[in-house]
Amino acid sequence: MLKYSLLLFSALIISVAKAQFAPFNHLTTDQGLSNNSISSIVQDPKGFIWIGTYDGINKYDGYKFVSYMGNDTGNFLRTGRIRFLYPDKENNLWIAGADKGLTKLDLLTNKLTYYLYDSASTNCIAANFVSDIKEFEEGKLYIATSHGVSILNKKTNQFTSLKHSDKDQNSLLVDQTNTVAKDINGHIWFGHSGFGITEYIPSQNKFIRYNMSDPKIKLGGNRIKSIFADSKGLIWISMWHAGLGIYNPKTGYFWNNRDTSKNVFKELWQVGLVSEFTEDDAGDIWMCGAEKGIIHYNRKTGKVNFFTNNPDDPQSLSDNTNLCIMRDRTGLIWSGTWKGGVNYFNPNCLKFGLIKHDGNKPNTLNDNDVISIKQNTDREVIIGTGKNICLFDPITLEFKKIKVNSSDRDALVENSQVNFTIKDPDGTFWYSTNGAGVYHYFPQTNKYVIYGPNGGKQHYLHESPVHMLLDKDNNLWVSTWGGGLYLYDRKADSFVNFLYDNANKEFLSPIVLNAIQDGDGRIWIGTQKLGLLLMDPINRTFKKTSIGNAKELSIMCAMLDAKDKNKLWLGCSGHLVEFNTKDQSYIDHSEKNPGLTSGFLGMVTDNAGHIWISSDKDLFRFDPSIKNYTLYTSADGTQGKEFNYNAIVKLTNNKLLIGGTNGMNYFDPEEIHEKLIPPAIEFTDLLVLNKPGFFKEEIGYIKEIELSYKEYFFSISFAALDYLSSSNNKFMYKMDGLDKDWIDIGDQHQLTFTNLDPGDYVLNIKAANSKGVWNETPLKLKITITPPFWRTNWFYALCLIVIIGSVYSYIKYREKKLRLEKEILEKKVEERTHELNEEKLKVEEAHKDIKDSIYYAQKIQSAIIPSEEDFKKVIPNSFVLFQPKDIVSGDFYWLVEKSEYVFCAIADCTGHGVPGGFMTMLGSGFLNEIVNEQKVIEPDQILNKLREKIISTLKQTGKSGENKDGMDIVLLRFNKKTRELTYATANNGFILLDGDTMSEHYGDKQPVGIYGHEIKPFTAHSIILKENVTLYSYTDGYPDQFGGEKGKKFKYRTLNDLLIKNSHLQLSFQKDKLHEAFAAWKGELEQIDDVCVVGIKF
């Protein structure tokens, strides 16, 4: 028999059963669950979690619950108490209630279909009491009921039944069936309450019965609770009051865990009643116990671990009575309890080996606050906690407490917080504590010596040591928080303080965080705010390093590189720094992980060269070869978010031991591998105008939606269905038709859109799980916003038709009206044509008379204004550019020679054309009268007289509304003997060119005539001219002319520059250049004013 048993269970190795810690997440009514009594947990094809309770069904997406409650009326669940749930591939959820038949929930429409027993029908379910549902063949459901097994063909909606027959052994053992399972051979197993098991072979339509009355079958009991067929071919059987049984179809033998005569089940006897089973990818079996919590059977090692409720640990299993278990597609284990709601956790977290205080065991970790770790031997690790120290065996995982020597007043007390341990070469130990200094322990005598604030003068040490270093010369260095650095003098049995720098005559940072010695024996000191210091212990001096130049930089922890002993790894103020001790160069690796906190607490290197970093915000692993960080949180199995300072070591067995405020992790880093599974992502809710229920279908099953322009405000929610740490899942989105790039929205899982323009859009969502693995194939939803009717194509077409019709009708109406008006007009035209011809003759005759008058006025003006030839007779070296805008000019020049004087005037009268011409004749005539008849020769007096005559002639009084005609004028008098030039001006002026030197000359800023200000006498000015000085005077017609490429004015400065440019030419050529420049500038534009430019060379 032993031979057979070994063959039968060659796949099973059972080792010592131990309780193990795992961080469970809890879902209860506090989080929105409808009831804390859980009967079934399943995951649908999309990834949503469905939870059956004693009061309805709950759909969970990682953020919220949607409840489906029981109601005996209407299209809803007929019962609130759920027995079993089963999701099929067609997006249906099958629901077994308490004696209420079978219900199908269409997950797309939320429509319910009921399947009830009907004694009058042959096509119905066998009974209303349903215990289990499975789909083993495509389209066929096997339904375990209290009156046999019903098989539903979902395509035809037809029922067939498997029943017990007293006359036929080839039938069910009994009708009452609790559970259904299918093994790897395609055989279906039915468990019957109180009677045993039936094996059904569908291909042969053969039934095989098993019960405990058969002496060959050591079933142990007939009350079958649950059956599970694993991937190795074994059948696991749970029985009320009979424990656990396993059957191997290859050998045909049953074994029961209550039979402890064979080693196969020596430890599994503790399991008790199992409600349900599940299997993970490694082939391990997970059981939810009706009394013993969750049980894990490791098929590889044979170990059995129990996860139970611990009242002292809020992260433990909430209830030891578990009714259902499920493994989701990412590997998380979910269990439903009797009174504690839902528990789920990541089984990979077991690889991190969480160890915590267990109040139910005597030899346990003495406190969860693990402050320091020091390996003494291969079988002994000294653990410093918030309650003294204890000894840990890394092989057996057992602890030994250190007895407190109450008779020794210098001994460690019960609550001593040991934060660092050093083993001295002489076999003694040094313990640094929080608040009491350092304890030196002598094991042979079991005595302590205290070095601290209460140690007296000889044994004084600062009360807060935080780190100790035993260098290559066996010197003990103690770093303290507030007292600087200390060195132990073995001869004097006292500590020497290093707080003052003799070389730089300054105090160092009183907070020294660590000290480390490199491969060349140099000692490096990590401080707060002063960075990294290089110490000379002989001269008691310190040198600041390149790491110390940063303002207020703190070296929280330091570690020698595993291969290069002249390379340090420093954790400082949020930066991971690789530091070369020879040339003090360094590399900052922090930009690769902006999530690193400033709270570096410890570092250690594993055999693969990875650096493990403990912090006050989780655990990091850094791979120096690819400069990559991996984050591990409590969801992965770490003891919690906050680790303790320097409580991190690699043991001689190459495993890591890391302590924190909630226990410690003991693990093999080679077993920590990332399973990079991108999360499934689904839409979960749609609110239109802040109202739900806009569509009859569930939003998660809809590929496109259509909203009208009136639904201008809508919100859409989504979820990454990776439940390891839902709050740390991340999202990004892009709305095609609106956005060009992806927009990162962090952990936000709802988007709101307002006032989108009518059109077609596609919403794309990507998600990443808490490990940063992104789903590269986005979830898409097409969104169509329909426009108002006045912005639709048909309305545009209708408007176009109406416009065309209206225009056509109007045109036809106008044509008819125009024909009538044409006839009338033609008659009137004939009449008016005759009249116009007569008027035309009159106008032509008047025009001829006016034009003749203007030309006659031109002749008069020409006669009055001296010709250029006459001008040159008086002043030979001169030119006159005279170009009227119209026939008659408003500009004029005047010239008179009187004895040794030559009088010359250049004037611009008000207006141009005939009005201007009239003023030129007045001005010229008055000047002749004043100079020739009245003998006035002073230029200022001449202008005064001229003004009087103009005001008198034009009868100007200065009243508002009357004409203010007059002129701007330059009047010159040149003495040919003395070369004195005397001048008076009204608004205008002249320039003088002496070689390359130009000077401008202006007189009075008032016109000759009446104007709106006080009339003042004109003033005269005199200058003596050198030989070959050229004078230029001009009116505003030339500089104000518009032209050029941009149609702007020529401007005075440009004209002056032109005159200077051509000043070296003869005056006749200068005139030609001025004429050409004016014509080129004006181009095709109209001349805006009269032009008069006079040049005289004296």
PDB file of C-alpha atoms in Angstrom, residues 555-562 568-572 576-577 599-607 609-616 618-622 643-651 656-659:
ATOM      1  CA  ILE A 555      24.216  62.375   3.389  1.00  0.00           C
ATOM      2  CA  MET A 556      21.522  60.084   4.774  1.00  0.00           C
ATOM      3  CA  CYS A 557      23.287  56.795   4.060  1.00  0.00           C
ATOM      4  CA  ALA A 558      26.460  55.526   2.396  1.00  0.00           C
ATOM      5  CA  MET A 559      27.611  52.189   1.008  1.00  0.00           C
ATOM      6  CA  LEU A 560      30.785  50.836  -0.583  1.00  0.00           C
ATOM      7  CA  ASP A 561      30.387  49.530  -4.104  1.00  0.00           C
ATOM      8  CA  ALA A 562      30.340  45.724  -4.189  1.00  0.00           C
ATOM      9  CA  LEU A 568      30.741  55.038  -2.719  1.00  0.00           C
ATOM     10  CA  TRP A 569      26.997  55.042  -3.220  1.00  0.00           C
ATOM     11  CA  LEU A 570      25.398  57.927  -1.334  1.00  0.00           C
ATOM     12  CA  GLY A 571      21.773  58.562  -0.517  1.00  0.00           C
ATOM     13  CA  CYS A 572      21.536  62.301  -0.027  1.00  0.00           C
ATOM     14  CA  LEU A 576      21.276  58.724  -5.445  1.00  0.00           C
ATOM     15  CA  VAL A 577      24.924  59.610  -6.087  1.00  0.00           C
ATOM     16  CA  GLY A 599      14.247  60.199   3.114  1.00  0.00           C
ATOM     17  CA  PHE A 600      16.989  57.737   2.155  1.00  0.00           C
ATOM     18  CA  LEU A 601      17.372  55.340   5.044  1.00  0.00           C
ATOM     19  CA  GLY A 602      19.606  52.506   3.886  1.00  0.00           C
ATOM     20  CA  MET A 603      21.224  50.725   0.939  1.00  0.00           C
ATOM     21  CA  VAL A 604      22.519  47.249   0.180  1.00  0.00           C
ATOM     22  CA  THR A 605      23.745  45.468  -2.978  1.00  0.00           C
ATOM     23  CA  ASP A 606      22.524  41.996  -3.951  1.00  0.00           C
ATOM     24  CA  ASN A 607      24.516  39.365  -5.853  1.00  0.00           C
ATOM     25  CA  GLY A 609      24.581  44.074  -8.544  1.00  0.00           C
ATOM     26  CA  HIS A 610      21.183  45.655  -7.906  1.00  0.00           C
ATOM     27  CA  ILE A 611      21.067  48.312  -5.217  1.00  0.00           C
ATOM     28  CA  TRP A 612      18.135  48.075  -2.819  1.00  0.00           C
ATOM     29  CA  ILE A 613      17.183  51.412  -1.251  1.00  0.00           C
ATOM     30  CA  SER A 614      14.955  51.677   1.795  1.00  0.00           C
ATOM     31  CA  SER A 615      13.289  55.019   2.389  1.00  0.00           C
ATOM     32  CA  ASP A 616      10.542  56.686   4.327  1.00  0.00           C
ATOM     33  CA  ASP A 618       8.573  52.510   0.135  1.00  0.00           C
ATOM     34  CA  LEU A 619      11.381  50.334  -1.226  1.00  0.00           C
ATOM     35  CA  PHE A 620      13.320  50.872  -4.478  1.00  0.00           C
ATOM     36  CA  ARG A 621      15.564  48.612  -6.523  1.00  0.00           C
ATOM     37  CA  PHE A 622      18.132  50.326  -8.745  1.00  0.00           C
ATOM     38  CA  PHE A 643      11.469  51.731   6.715  1.00  0.00           C
ATOM     39  CA  ASN A 644      13.968  52.384   9.501  1.00  0.00           C
ATOM     40  CA  TYR A 645      17.374  54.018   9.289  1.00  0.00           C
ATOM     41  CA  ASN A 646      20.187  51.582   8.389  1.00  0.00           C
ATOM     42  CA  ALA A 647      17.973  48.549   9.086  1.00  0.00           C
ATOM     43  CA  ILE A 648      19.024  46.766   5.906  1.00  0.00           C
ATOM     44  CA  VAL A 649      21.603  43.964   5.446  1.00  0.00           C
ATOM     45  CA  LYS A 650      22.571  41.135   3.109  1.00  0.00           C
ATOM     46  CA  LEU A 651      23.018  37.908   5.075  1.00  0.00           C
ATOM     47  CA  LEU A 656      18.161  40.437   2.279  1.00  0.00           C
ATOM     48  CA  LEU A 657      16.710  41.439   5.632  1.00  0.00           C
ATOM     49  CA  ILE A 658      15.095  44.897   5.761  1.00  0.00           C
ATOM     50  CA  GLY A 659      13.339  46.368   8.792  1.00  0.00           C
TER      51      GLY A 659
END
